[in-house]
Amino acid sequence: MAEDRITVGRPIPSIIQASFPVDHPYGDRVVFIMWDRDGKIESECIDLAPAIWNHRHFLPLRKDDTLFCQGLVAHYGGALAWPGDIELSAEWIDRLPRTIMDNAEFRAAMDKLGMTLDGMAETLGIGRRTIAHLRKDMPIPHAVALATRFLVQNAEQA
């Protein structure tokens, strides 16, 4: 007997592993997650602050660094959980904006877009010298990461 499989939308990712670094340069509510996305393993760094600061339920995580670092993978990869019945589902985490970008990813985005230092500076509305520093070792501000990802996404869809 053949087995039929019905799928609607994109598959819900599963969290394989998570680590909660202390004193991350991109914020104090950052988590490194290893995902299983329909059999494809991916790792990424995600800032949970947008979720944590938007809901009263997460108030303990805002104030307590030690509590935040006690997070673990729960529900067979379906969520992150902390003591005190605090949980964030994998689906919710997956929908958070990707505000963390490293310098190599920024350089690669500029290459994909075919942008020069002057062109990227004009497009993002920041100085050419700042773009040069972002390409090297300056931490990428969240707004620049979001804008750069938007530009790349639009270029890929065109």
XYZ file of C-alpha atoms in Angstrom:
158
model
C 0.000 0.000 0.000
C 1.463 3.355 -1.044
C 1.761 6.076 1.540
C 0.458 9.480 0.495
C 1.940 12.571 2.040
C 0.141 15.880 2.034
C 2.124 19.028 2.693
C 0.897 22.568 3.024
C 3.294 25.507 3.192
C 6.898 25.172 4.174
C 7.981 22.473 6.623
C 8.285 23.449 10.281
C 11.960 23.376 11.256
C 13.201 21.380 14.196
C 15.869 22.572 16.633
C 18.631 20.014 17.014
C 20.878 21.988 19.335
C 21.025 25.442 20.930
C 23.661 27.354 22.861
C 23.267 30.612 24.717
C 26.531 32.613 24.623
C 27.312 35.207 27.249
C 28.406 38.710 26.180
C 27.780 38.281 22.455
C 28.760 41.409 20.480
C 25.307 41.523 18.824
C 23.313 41.481 22.029
C 22.705 39.647 25.253
C 19.728 37.589 24.048
C 21.436 35.780 21.197
C 21.213 32.037 20.635
C 23.140 29.761 18.268
C 20.739 27.225 16.786
C 21.365 24.122 14.715
C 18.224 23.435 12.668
C 16.889 20.422 10.836
C 14.940 21.905 7.942
C 13.305 18.927 6.270
C 16.520 16.884 6.440
C 18.884 19.774 5.701
C 21.072 20.763 8.670
C 21.748 24.507 9.080
C 23.289 26.631 11.820
C 22.643 30.273 12.540
C 22.881 32.938 15.185
C 19.524 34.501 16.089
C 18.727 37.481 18.293
C 15.701 36.547 20.414
C 15.327 40.096 21.774
C 12.450 41.026 19.412
C 10.356 38.187 20.852
C 11.497 38.580 24.443
C 10.900 42.346 24.569
C 7.491 42.181 22.881
C 5.707 39.881 25.316
C 5.154 40.232 29.052
C 5.454 36.468 29.498
C 9.203 36.728 28.822
C 9.886 39.393 31.457
C 12.070 37.027 33.533
C 14.321 36.430 30.498
C 14.784 40.175 29.987
C 16.131 40.759 33.460
C 18.060 37.582 34.308
C 21.150 36.639 32.284
C 21.643 33.455 34.290
C 18.080 32.325 33.568
C 18.464 33.057 29.848
C 21.625 30.911 29.686
C 19.675 27.974 31.205
C 17.639 27.560 28.027
C 17.388 24.150 26.409
C 15.793 22.396 23.463
C 12.334 21.036 24.338
C 9.430 19.168 22.744
C 11.658 17.060 20.491
C 13.112 20.150 18.834
C 9.832 22.033 18.635
C 10.801 24.785 21.084
C 13.339 26.387 23.367
C 12.389 26.294 27.034
C 13.550 27.917 30.264
C 12.747 27.272 33.925
C 9.410 28.792 34.961
C 7.393 27.390 32.029
C 8.837 29.864 29.543
C 8.915 28.617 25.948
C 9.485 29.890 22.420
C 8.362 27.600 19.609
C 10.754 26.707 16.791
C 8.224 28.100 14.331
C 8.127 31.446 16.132
C 11.925 31.615 16.332
C 12.167 30.775 12.643
C 9.909 33.744 11.797
C 12.010 36.274 13.741
C 13.853 38.829 11.597
C 17.468 37.920 10.951
C 19.222 40.958 12.383
C 22.642 39.414 12.888
C 25.097 39.532 10.006
C 28.832 39.002 10.075
C 31.355 40.887 7.972
C 31.902 38.022 5.514
C 28.160 37.844 4.854
C 28.065 41.624 4.334
C 30.920 41.411 1.799
C 29.178 38.525 0.029
C 25.946 40.538 -0.129
C 27.776 43.470 -1.689
C 29.296 41.106 -4.255
C 25.864 39.591 -5.066
C 24.448 43.073 -5.505
C 27.434 44.220 -7.568
C 27.835 47.196 -5.230
C 30.903 49.362 -4.789
C 31.678 51.091 -1.492
C 30.143 54.301 -2.838
C 27.083 52.516 -4.215
C 26.375 50.642 -0.985
C 26.917 53.803 1.066
C 24.448 55.727 -1.089
C 21.903 52.886 -1.043
C 22.001 52.461 2.751
C 22.329 56.164 3.492
C 25.546 55.839 5.480
C 29.118 56.935 4.876
C 31.556 55.251 2.515
C 34.106 54.909 5.326
C 31.506 53.111 7.462
C 30.874 50.654 4.626
C 34.621 49.997 4.414
C 34.706 49.257 8.165
C 31.626 47.033 7.932
C 33.375 45.010 5.231
C 36.356 44.488 7.569
C 35.630 44.033 11.251
C 33.053 46.532 12.520
C 29.916 44.843 13.965
C 27.017 45.140 11.519
C 24.169 47.184 13.070
C 20.796 45.419 13.055
C 19.220 47.995 10.726
C 22.045 47.601 8.205
C 21.731 43.798 8.332
C 17.970 43.978 7.739
C 18.337 46.487 4.895
C 21.118 44.472 3.258
C 19.122 41.237 3.448
C 16.136 43.066 1.939
C 18.276 44.303 -0.970
C 19.661 40.816 -1.624
C 16.205 39.228 -1.416
C 14.784 41.741 -3.893
C 17.708 41.221 -6.257
C 17.219 37.443 -6.150
C 13.486 37.804 -6.920
C 14.077 40.130 -9.871
